[in-house]
PDB file of C-alpha atoms in Angstrom:
ATOM      1  CA  MET A   1     112.333  70.582  92.407  1.00 49.00           C
ATOM      2  CA  LEU A   2     109.541  69.679  89.917  1.00 54.00           C
ATOM      3  CA  GLY A   3     107.521  71.654  87.700  1.00 54.00           C
ATOM      4  CA  ALA A   4     107.333  75.689  86.447  1.00 55.00           C
ATOM      5  CA  PHE A   5     109.308  76.501  89.536  1.00 54.00           C
ATOM      6  CA  LYS A   6     112.063  75.052  90.573  1.00 61.00           C
ATOM      7  CA  SER A   7     113.340  75.602  94.417  1.00 64.00           C
ATOM      8  CA  PRO A   8     116.927  75.167  94.710  1.00 69.00           C
ATOM      9  CA  LEU A   9     117.407  72.182  97.519  1.00 74.00           C
ATOM     10  CA  PRO A  10     116.778  71.023 100.103  1.00 78.00           C
ATOM     11  CA  ILE A  11     113.350  71.542  99.717  1.00 79.00           C
ATOM     12  CA  ILE A  12     110.727  71.640 101.838  1.00 83.00           C
ATOM     13  CA  PRO A  13     108.048  70.975  98.983  1.00 81.00           C
ATOM     14  CA  GLY A  14     104.183  71.261  99.604  1.00 85.00           C
ATOM     15  CA  TYR A  15     101.217  73.723  99.588  1.00 88.00           C
ATOM     16  CA  ASP A  16      98.316  72.618 101.020  1.00 94.00           C
ATOM     17  CA  VAL A  17      97.843  71.604 103.846  1.00 95.00           C
ATOM     18  CA  ALA A  18      95.159  69.996 106.639  1.00 97.00           C
ATOM     19  CA  GLY A  19      95.546  69.804 110.156  1.00 96.00           C
ATOM     20  CA  VAL A  20      94.896  69.600 113.526  1.00 97.00           C
ATOM     21  CA  VAL A  21      96.017  74.081 115.592  1.00 98.00           C
ATOM     22  CA  VAL A  22      98.686  71.991 117.215  1.00 97.00           C
ATOM     23  CA  LYS A  23     100.353  76.563 118.696  1.00 97.00           C
ATOM     24  CA  VAL A  24      99.432  78.628 117.275  1.00 97.00           C
ATOM     25  CA  GLY A  25     101.297  83.219 118.178  1.00 96.00           C
ATOM     26  CA  SER A  26     100.152  85.544 120.404  1.00 95.00           C
ATOM     27  CA  LYS A  27      98.159  87.791 117.602  1.00 95.00           C
ATOM     28  CA  VAL A  28      95.686  84.945 116.561  1.00 96.00           C
ATOM     29  CA  LYS A  29      92.505  85.724 116.524  1.00 96.00           C
ATOM     30  CA  ASN A  30      90.616  83.060 115.114  1.00 95.00           C
ATOM     31  CA  TYR A  31      91.621  79.815 115.871  1.00 98.00           C
ATOM     32  CA  LYS A  32      92.869  77.602 119.159  1.00 98.00           C
ATOM     33  CA  GLU A  33      94.653  74.361 119.793  1.00 98.00           C
ATOM     34  CA  GLY A  34      92.731  71.653 118.596  1.00 98.00           C
ATOM     35  CA  ASP A  35      90.608  73.354 115.544  1.00 98.00           C
ATOM     36  CA  ASP A  36      91.120  71.203 112.659  1.00 98.00           C
ATOM     37  CA  VAL A  37      91.909  73.066 109.159  1.00 98.00           C
ATOM     38  CA  TYR A  38      92.816  73.934 105.729  1.00 98.00           C
ATOM     39  CA  GLY A  39      94.363  75.989 103.655  1.00 96.00           C
ATOM     40  CA  PHE A  40      97.606  76.447 101.856  1.00 92.00           C
ATOM     41  CA  THR A  41     101.254  78.475 102.272  1.00 87.00           C
ATOM     42  CA  ASN A  42     102.096  81.836 100.773  1.00 69.00           C
ATOM     43  CA  ILE A  43     102.113  81.101  96.977  1.00 61.00           C
ATOM     44  CA  GLN A  44     103.656  85.167  96.574  1.00 57.00           C
ATOM     45  CA  LYS A  45     106.016  84.901  99.020  1.00 58.00           C
ATOM     46  CA  SER A  46     107.499  80.972  98.121  1.00 53.00           C
ATOM     47  CA  PHE A  47     108.531  82.086  94.884  1.00 51.00           C
ATOM     48  CA  GLN A  48     110.245  84.971  96.093  1.00 54.00           C
ATOM     49  CA  HIS A  49     111.703  82.838  98.284  1.00 54.00           C
ATOM     50  CA  PRO A  50     112.110  79.863  97.717  1.00 62.00           C
ATOM     51  CA  ASN A  51     113.971  77.900 101.024  1.00 66.00           C
ATOM     52  CA  ILE A  52     110.631  78.907 102.303  1.00 73.00           C
ATOM     53  CA  PRO A  53     109.538  75.508 104.250  1.00 76.00           C
ATOM     54  CA  GLY A  54     106.220  74.007 101.841  1.00 82.00           C
ATOM     55  CA  THR A  55     103.422  71.740 103.811  1.00 88.00           C
ATOM     56  CA  LEU A  56     105.811  68.714 102.733  1.00 88.00           C
ATOM     57  CA  ALA A  57     106.304  67.167 107.292  1.00 88.00           C
ATOM     58  CA  GLU A  58     104.366  66.316 109.723  1.00 90.00           C
ATOM     59  CA  TYR A  59     104.418  69.972 111.738  1.00 92.00           C
ATOM     60  CA  THR A  60     104.401  73.569 109.333  1.00 91.00           C
ATOM     61  CA  ALA A  61     103.074  76.681 110.622  1.00 91.00           C
ATOM     62  CA  ILE A  62     101.019  79.431 108.661  1.00 92.00           C
ATOM     63  CA  GLU A  63      99.987  83.339 108.685  1.00 93.00           C
ATOM     64  CA  GLU A  64      96.415  83.033 109.808  1.00 95.00           C
ATOM     65  CA  LYS A  65      94.951  84.858 107.018  1.00 94.00           C
ATOM     66  CA  LEU A  66      95.295  81.035 104.651  1.00 95.00           C
ATOM     67  CA  LEU A  67      93.586  78.988 106.885  1.00 97.00           C
ATOM     68  CA  ALA A  68      89.353  78.116 107.051  1.00 98.00           C
ATOM     69  CA  PRO A  69      88.100  75.389 108.927  1.00 98.00           C
ATOM     70  CA  LYS A  70      88.145  72.882 107.735  1.00 98.00           C
ATOM     71  CA  PRO A  71      84.354  71.171 106.800  1.00 98.00           C
ATOM     72  CA  LYS A  72      83.116  68.912 108.339  1.00 97.00           C
ATOM     73  CA  ASN A  73      82.145  66.202 106.317  1.00 98.00           C
ATOM     74  CA  LEU A  74      85.848  65.974 105.282  1.00 98.00           C
ATOM     75  CA  SER A  75      88.698  63.544 105.929  1.00 97.00           C
ATOM     76  CA  PHE A  76      91.301  65.252 105.988  1.00 96.00           C
ATOM     77  CA  ALA A  77      92.974  63.371 102.949  1.00 96.00           C
ATOM     78  CA  GLU A  78      89.813  65.006 100.939  1.00 98.00           C
ATOM     79  CA  ALA A  79      90.499  68.873 102.421  1.00 98.00           C
ATOM     80  CA  ALA A  80      93.789  68.413 102.080  1.00 97.00           C
ATOM     81  CA  GLY A  81      93.538  68.044  97.901  1.00 97.00           C
ATOM     82  CA  LEU A  82      91.499  71.548  97.645  1.00 98.00           C
ATOM     83  CA  PRO A  83      93.316  74.595  98.941  1.00 97.00           C
ATOM     84  CA  LEU A  84      95.053  75.405  95.624  1.00 94.00           C
ATOM     85  CA  ALA A  85      92.931  73.945  93.464  1.00 96.00           C
ATOM     86  CA  ILE A  86      90.359  75.284  94.361  1.00 97.00           C
ATOM     87  CA  GLU A  87      90.831  79.095  94.957  1.00 95.00           C
ATOM     88  CA  THR A  88      92.854  78.295  91.571  1.00 94.00           C
ATOM     89  CA  ALA A  89      89.440  77.594  89.495  1.00 97.00           C
ATOM     90  CA  TYR A  90      87.322  79.715  91.454  1.00 97.00           C
ATOM     91  CA  GLU A  91      89.079  82.436  91.442  1.00 94.00           C
ATOM     92  CA  ALA A  92      89.927  81.682  87.895  1.00 94.00           C
ATOM     93  CA  LEU A  93      86.411  82.368  87.084  1.00 97.00           C
ATOM     94  CA  GLU A  94      85.714  85.220  88.517  1.00 95.00           C
ATOM     95  CA  GLU A  95      87.703  87.453  86.723  1.00 92.00           C
ATOM     96  CA  ILE A  96      87.121  85.980  83.727  1.00 94.00           C
ATOM     97  CA  GLY A  97      83.707  87.576  84.341  1.00 95.00           C
ATOM     98  CA  PHE A  98      81.792  84.586  83.896  1.00 98.00           C
ATOM     99  CA  SER A  99      78.265  84.043  85.138  1.00 98.00           C
ATOM    100  CA  ALA A 100      74.422  81.930  85.176  1.00 98.00           C
ATOM    101  CA  GLY A 101      73.479  81.337  81.728  1.00 98.00           C
ATOM    102  CA  LYS A 102      77.095  80.931  79.823  1.00 99.00           C
ATOM    103  CA  SER A 103      78.745  78.464  78.508  1.00 99.00           C
ATOM    104  CA  ILE A 104      81.990  76.967  78.804  1.00 99.00           C
ATOM    105  CA  LEU A 105      84.597  74.370  78.213  1.00 99.00           C
ATOM    106  CA  VAL A 106      87.057  73.186  80.746  1.00 99.00           C
ATOM    107  CA  LEU A 107      90.469  71.845  79.173  1.00 98.00           C
ATOM    108  CA  GLY A 108      92.386  68.913  81.267  1.00 98.00           C
ATOM    109  CA  GLY A 109      88.131  67.864  83.297  1.00 98.00           C
ATOM    110  CA  ALA A 110      89.426  65.788  85.037  1.00 98.00           C
ATOM    111  CA  GLY A 111      92.571  66.964  86.918  1.00 97.00           C
ATOM    112  CA  GLY A 112      92.513  68.569  90.153  1.00 97.00           C
ATOM    113  CA  VAL A 113      91.987  71.548  89.301  1.00 98.00           C
ATOM    114  CA  GLY A 114      90.011  71.317  86.347  1.00 98.00           C
ATOM    115  CA  SER A 115      86.853  68.265  88.354  1.00 99.00           C
ATOM    116  CA  LEU A 116      86.738  71.226  90.067  1.00 99.00           C
ATOM    117  CA  VAL A 117      85.848  74.517  87.488  1.00 99.00           C
ATOM    118  CA  ILE A 118      83.184  71.376  86.309  1.00 99.00           C
ATOM    119  CA  GLN A 119      81.171  71.724  89.535  1.00 99.00           C
ATOM    120  CA  LEU A 120      81.632  75.042  89.941  1.00 99.00           C
ATOM    121  CA  ALA A 121      80.600  75.995  86.778  1.00 99.00           C
ATOM    122  CA  ASN A 122      77.152  74.531  87.240  1.00 98.00           C
ATOM    123  CA  HIS A 123      76.248  74.323  91.482  1.00 98.00           C
ATOM    124  CA  ILE A 124      78.373  78.173  91.951  1.00 98.00           C
ATOM    125  CA  PHE A 125      78.555  80.253  89.403  1.00 98.00           C
ATOM    126  CA  GLY A 126      75.107  79.002  86.804  1.00 98.00           C
ATOM    127  CA  ALA A 127      76.203  77.920  83.907  1.00 99.00           C
ATOM    128  CA  SER A 128      74.000  76.698  80.959  1.00 99.00           C
ATOM    129  CA  LYS A 129      76.377  74.809  79.311  1.00 99.00           C
ATOM    130  CA  VAL A 130      79.530  72.301  80.429  1.00 99.00           C
ATOM    131  CA  ALA A 131      81.873  70.701  78.250  1.00 99.00           C
ATOM    132  CA  ALA A 132      84.976  69.136  79.212  1.00 99.00           C
ATOM    133  CA  THR A 133      87.727  67.007  77.442  1.00 99.00           C
ATOM    134  CA  SER A 134      89.232  63.508  78.728  1.00 98.00           C
ATOM    135  CA  SER A 135      91.296  60.701  78.340  1.00 97.00           C
ATOM    136  CA  THR A 136      89.188  57.935  77.218  1.00 97.00           C
ATOM    137  CA  VAL A 137      88.474  55.925  80.630  1.00 97.00           C
ATOM    138  CA  LYS A 138      87.099  59.196  82.449  1.00 98.00           C
ATOM    139  CA  LEU A 139      84.720  60.283  80.132  1.00 98.00           C
ATOM    140  CA  ASP A 140      81.739  59.149  82.593  1.00 98.00           C
ATOM    141  CA  LEU A 141      83.734  61.085  85.349  1.00 98.00           C
ATOM    142  CA  LEU A 142      83.422  64.195  83.679  1.00 99.00           C
ATOM    143  CA  LYS A 143      79.272  62.917  83.206  1.00 98.00           C
ATOM    144  CA  LYS A 144      79.276  62.579  86.597  1.00 98.00           C
ATOM    145  CA  LEU A 145      81.087  65.929  87.835  1.00 98.00           C
ATOM    146  CA  GLY A 146      78.661  68.067  86.208  1.00 98.00           C
ATOM    147  CA  ALA A 147      79.622  67.749  82.200  1.00 99.00           C
ATOM    148  CA  ASP A 148      77.127  67.877  80.111  1.00 98.00           C
ATOM    149  CA  LEU A 149      79.246  67.543  77.409  1.00 98.00           C
ATOM    150  CA  ALA A 150      82.514  65.024  77.028  1.00 98.00           C
ATOM    151  CA  ILE A 151      85.070  65.204  74.604  1.00 98.00           C
ATOM    152  CA  ASP A 152      87.754  62.687  74.401  1.00 98.00           C
ATOM    153  CA  TYR A 153      91.145  64.500  73.234  1.00 97.00           C
ATOM    154  CA  THR A 154      92.633  61.592  72.187  1.00 96.00           C
ATOM    155  CA  LYS A 155      89.420  61.461  69.209  1.00 97.00           C
ATOM    156  CA  GLU A 156      88.184  63.727  68.592  1.00 96.00           C
ATOM    157  CA  ASN A 157      90.190  68.205  68.303  1.00 97.00           C
ATOM    158  CA  PHE A 158      87.766  70.070  70.677  1.00 98.00           C
ATOM    159  CA  GLU A 159      89.041  73.541  68.337  1.00 97.00           C
ATOM    160  CA  ASP A 160      86.363  71.953  66.224  1.00 96.00           C
ATOM    161  CA  LEU A 161      83.387  71.484  66.936  1.00 95.00           C
ATOM    162  CA  PRO A 162      80.873  73.978  64.939  1.00 96.00           C
ATOM    163  CA  GLU A 163      79.890  74.877  68.843  1.00 96.00           C
ATOM    164  CA  LYS A 164      81.805  77.512  70.240  1.00 98.00           C
ATOM    165  CA  PHE A 165      81.781  79.235  74.365  1.00 98.00           C
ATOM    166  CA  ASP A 166      81.300  81.578  75.942  1.00 98.00           C
ATOM    167  CA  ALA A 167      83.959  80.422  78.668  1.00 98.00           C
ATOM    168  CA  VAL A 168      87.511  78.744  78.242  1.00 98.00           C
ATOM    169  CA  TYR A 169      89.177  76.909  81.436  1.00 97.00           C
ATOM    170  CA  ASP A 170      92.764  75.601  80.373  1.00 96.00           C
ATOM    171  CA  ALA A 171      94.325  73.600  82.583  1.00 96.00           C
ATOM    172  CA  VAL A 172      95.935  72.020  81.466  1.00 95.00           C
ATOM    173  CA  GLY A 173      98.340  74.926  78.598  1.00 92.00           C
ATOM    174  CA  GLN A 174      96.708  74.763  75.353  1.00 94.00           C
ATOM    175  CA  SER A 175      95.278  78.585  74.708  1.00 91.00           C
ATOM    176  CA  ASP A 176      96.817  78.541  71.633  1.00 92.00           C
ATOM    177  CA  ARG A 177      94.132  75.921  70.609  1.00 95.00           C
ATOM    178  CA  ALA A 178      91.754  77.166  73.014  1.00 95.00           C
ATOM    179  CA  VAL A 179      91.343  80.234  71.601  1.00 94.00           C
ATOM    180  CA  LYS A 180      89.691  78.720  68.522  1.00 96.00           C
ATOM    181  CA  ALA A 181      87.350  77.396  70.208  1.00 97.00           C
ATOM    182  CA  VAL A 182      85.666  80.623  72.184  1.00 96.00           C
ATOM    183  CA  LYS A 183      83.220  82.500  70.942  1.00 97.00           C
ATOM    184  CA  GLU A 184      84.075  86.105  69.781  1.00 93.00           C
ATOM    185  CA  SER A 185      83.319  87.860  72.858  1.00 91.00           C
ATOM    186  CA  GLY A 186      84.746  84.893  74.436  1.00 95.00           C
ATOM    187  CA  ARG A 187      87.225  84.462  77.850  1.00 95.00           C
ATOM    188  CA  VAL A 188      90.278  82.833  77.475  1.00 94.00           C
ATOM    189  CA  VAL A 189      91.849  81.894  81.349  1.00 94.00           C
ATOM    190  CA  THR A 190      95.198  79.812  81.067  1.00 92.00           C
ATOM    191  CA  ILE A 191      97.248  78.100  84.731  1.00 90.00           C
ATOM    192  CA  THR A 192      99.810  76.633  82.983  1.00 84.00           C
ATOM    193  CA  GLY A 193     101.691  77.611  80.631  1.00 71.00           C
ATOM    194  CA  THR A 194     102.403  80.922  78.065  1.00 68.00           C
ATOM    195  CA  PRO A 195      99.025  82.516  77.190  1.00 65.00           C
ATOM    196  CA  SER A 196      98.614  82.956  73.479  1.00 64.00           C
ATOM    197  CA  PRO A 197      96.952  85.905  72.847  1.00 67.00           C
ATOM    198  CA  PRO A 198      94.078  86.882  73.719  1.00 63.00           C
ATOM    199  CA  ALA A 199      93.417  83.765  76.441  1.00 59.00           C
ATOM    200  CA  ILE A 200      94.966  85.713  79.574  1.00 60.00           C
ATOM    201  CA  ARG A 201      96.706  84.147  82.749  1.00 60.00           C
ATOM    202  CA  PHE A 202      95.547  83.891  85.969  1.00 57.00           C
ATOM    203  CA  ARG A 203      97.754  83.552  88.869  1.00 63.00           C
ATOM    204  CA  VAL A 204      95.662  82.590  92.340  1.00 69.00           C
ATOM    205  CA  THR A 205      96.462  85.833  95.919  1.00 67.00           C
ATOM    206  CA  SER A 206      93.650  84.739  98.056  1.00 70.00           C
ATOM    207  CA  ASP A 207      93.275  83.465 101.233  1.00 82.00           C
ATOM    208  CA  GLY A 208      91.486  81.727 103.227  1.00 92.00           C
ATOM    209  CA  SER A 209      88.617  83.278 102.455  1.00 94.00           C
ATOM    210  CA  VAL A 210      86.966  81.980  99.712  1.00 95.00           C
ATOM    211  CA  LEU A 211      87.966  78.620 101.229  1.00 97.00           C
ATOM    212  CA  GLU A 212      85.486  79.854 103.911  1.00 97.00           C
ATOM    213  CA  LYS A 213      82.782  81.482 101.887  1.00 97.00           C
ATOM    214  CA  LEU A 214      82.956  78.173  99.336  1.00 98.00           C
ATOM    215  CA  ASN A 215      83.070  75.433 102.959  1.00 98.00           C
ATOM    216  CA  PRO A 216      79.047  75.278 102.904  1.00 98.00           C
ATOM    217  CA  HIS A 217      79.030  73.818  98.603  1.00 98.00           C
ATOM    218  CA  LEU A 218      80.828  71.446 100.562  1.00 98.00           C
ATOM    219  CA  GLU A 219      79.927  70.474 103.637  1.00 98.00           C
ATOM    220  CA  SER A 220      75.978  69.242 100.979  1.00 98.00           C
ATOM    221  CA  GLY A 221      78.143  67.843  99.202  1.00 97.00           C
ATOM    222  CA  LYS A 222      77.270  69.694  95.783  1.00 97.00           C
ATOM    223  CA  ILE A 223      80.943  70.511  95.223  1.00 98.00           C
ATOM    224  CA  LYS A 224      83.359  67.026  95.599  1.00 98.00           C
ATOM    225  CA  PRO A 225      86.883  66.772  96.081  1.00 98.00           C
ATOM    226  CA  VAL A 226      88.433  64.456  93.732  1.00 98.00           C
ATOM    227  CA  LEU A 227      91.919  61.895  94.842  1.00 98.00           C
ATOM    228  CA  ASP A 228      92.980  59.674  92.236  1.00 98.00           C
ATOM    229  CA  PRO A 229      92.162  56.781  93.758  1.00 96.00           C
ATOM    230  CA  LYS A 230      95.881  55.352  93.754  1.00 96.00           C
ATOM    231  CA  GLY A 231      96.537  57.304  97.304  1.00 94.00           C
ATOM    232  CA  PRO A 232      96.873  58.929  99.626  1.00 95.00           C
ATOM    233  CA  PHE A 233     100.252  58.867  99.562  1.00 96.00           C
ATOM    234  CA  PRO A 234     102.622  57.993 102.771  1.00 94.00           C
ATOM    235  CA  PHE A 235     104.938  60.034 103.132  1.00 92.00           C
ATOM    236  CA  SER A 236     107.718  57.224 102.053  1.00 92.00           C
ATOM    237  CA  GLN A 237     106.017  57.028  99.411  1.00 94.00           C
ATOM    238  CA  THR A 238     106.898  60.917  98.076  1.00 92.00           C
ATOM    239  CA  VAL A 239     109.358  59.831  95.594  1.00 93.00           C
ATOM    240  CA  GLU A 240     106.661  57.465  94.185  1.00 96.00           C
ATOM    241  CA  ALA A 241     103.400  59.494  94.068  1.00 95.00           C
ATOM    242  CA  LEU A 242     105.806  62.955  92.814  1.00 93.00           C
ATOM    243  CA  SER A 243     107.050  60.703  89.957  1.00 95.00           C
ATOM    244  CA  TYR A 244     102.828  60.342  89.686  1.00 96.00           C
ATOM    245  CA  VAL A 245     102.179  63.368  89.373  1.00 94.00           C
ATOM    246  CA  GLN A 246     104.512  63.443  86.350  1.00 92.00           C
ATOM    247  CA  THR A 247     102.993  61.270  84.308  1.00 91.00           C
ATOM    248  CA  GLU A 248     100.055  63.426  83.600  1.00 88.00           C
ATOM    249  CA  ARG A 249      97.682  60.182  83.997  1.00 92.00           C
ATOM    250  CA  ALA A 250      96.386  61.371  87.987  1.00 95.00           C
ATOM    251  CA  THR A 251      92.672  61.990  88.372  1.00 97.00           C
ATOM    252  CA  GLY A 252      92.317  64.902  90.392  1.00 98.00           C
ATOM    253  CA  LYS A 253      94.099  65.139  93.168  1.00 98.00           C
ATOM    254  CA  VAL A 254      97.309  63.232  94.366  1.00 97.00           C
ATOM    255  CA  VAL A 255      97.914  63.839  98.117  1.00 97.00           C
ATOM    256  CA  ILE A 256      99.907  62.527 100.530  1.00 95.00           C
ATOM    257  CA  TYR A 257     100.802  61.757 104.741  1.00 90.00           C
ATOM    258  CA  PRO A 258     103.363  62.602 106.452  1.00 78.00           C
ATOM    259  CA  ILE A 259     101.517  60.869 109.418  1.00 68.00           C
ATOM    260  CA  SER A 260     100.689  56.494 109.877  1.00 55.00           C
TER     261      SER A 260
END
C-alpha cells in the first residue's frame, strides 16, 4: 500500500471506522447489537502484523476499548473521518504540554489533522493565538476553523515571521523549518517525517476513551469534522480516492463508504 508504513499485499486497508454493531463477543460489556459507534483499529498491532484486516470493508472486527458511541449529531461519514485524526491532534497537544494562554502555529491547517488541531487548540486548550498555514484557496477555511492568522505558504515563509510561537504542530513534515518558528522555550511536534531536533515525533497510542472525552464538544458543535468536498467516495472508487489523497490537495479527511 501507499504511505510511510507499507504493507505486503493482499491487504484490507483502513484504520478509521463508523458503523452499527451487528455482533458482540461474550466479554463485551459496553456495547450491544444496534449501537452506533466509531473508532479505529489497533495501530500498534497493525505495524507489528501488517496483514491484519483494516476497516475498508462491509464488516470489520474491532476491540471494544478502541470504540466510542458515535456523536448523535454526526453522520456516519462525518464520524468515520474523525477517530485517528482527532486523537492524533489531541494527544500531541497534550504531549507537548500545550495549555491555556499559549500560542501555536499549525503547519497544514486545512488537512485532516491540522483542521482539528486549530479547533482543539481554541476550544479545548484555550490558546491565546492560533496561526496556521495552507494554500491560497484554503485561507478562508482556516479562518472559519478559528485561526487568528492564516498564512499562505505559497507566498511567504512562516519561519521568517517576526513573531515566534509557544508551540508548532507540524502536520506536513517540515520540522526543520518549524524549529525556526518556535520560541526558545517552546515545543515542536511532528506527526510525519523525521523530526529535526529539538522537535519530537509523535505516534498516537490511545483508545476510545479520548473519543468519549471529546464527544460532548463534537455534539455541541464546538468541534466540527472537515470532509473533503469531493467525497464521500463510494467503495467502487477506492482507487480514485486513495490516488486523490496522494496528491496532497485534499481538504480535511477523505472518506470512503463501503455500503451503498
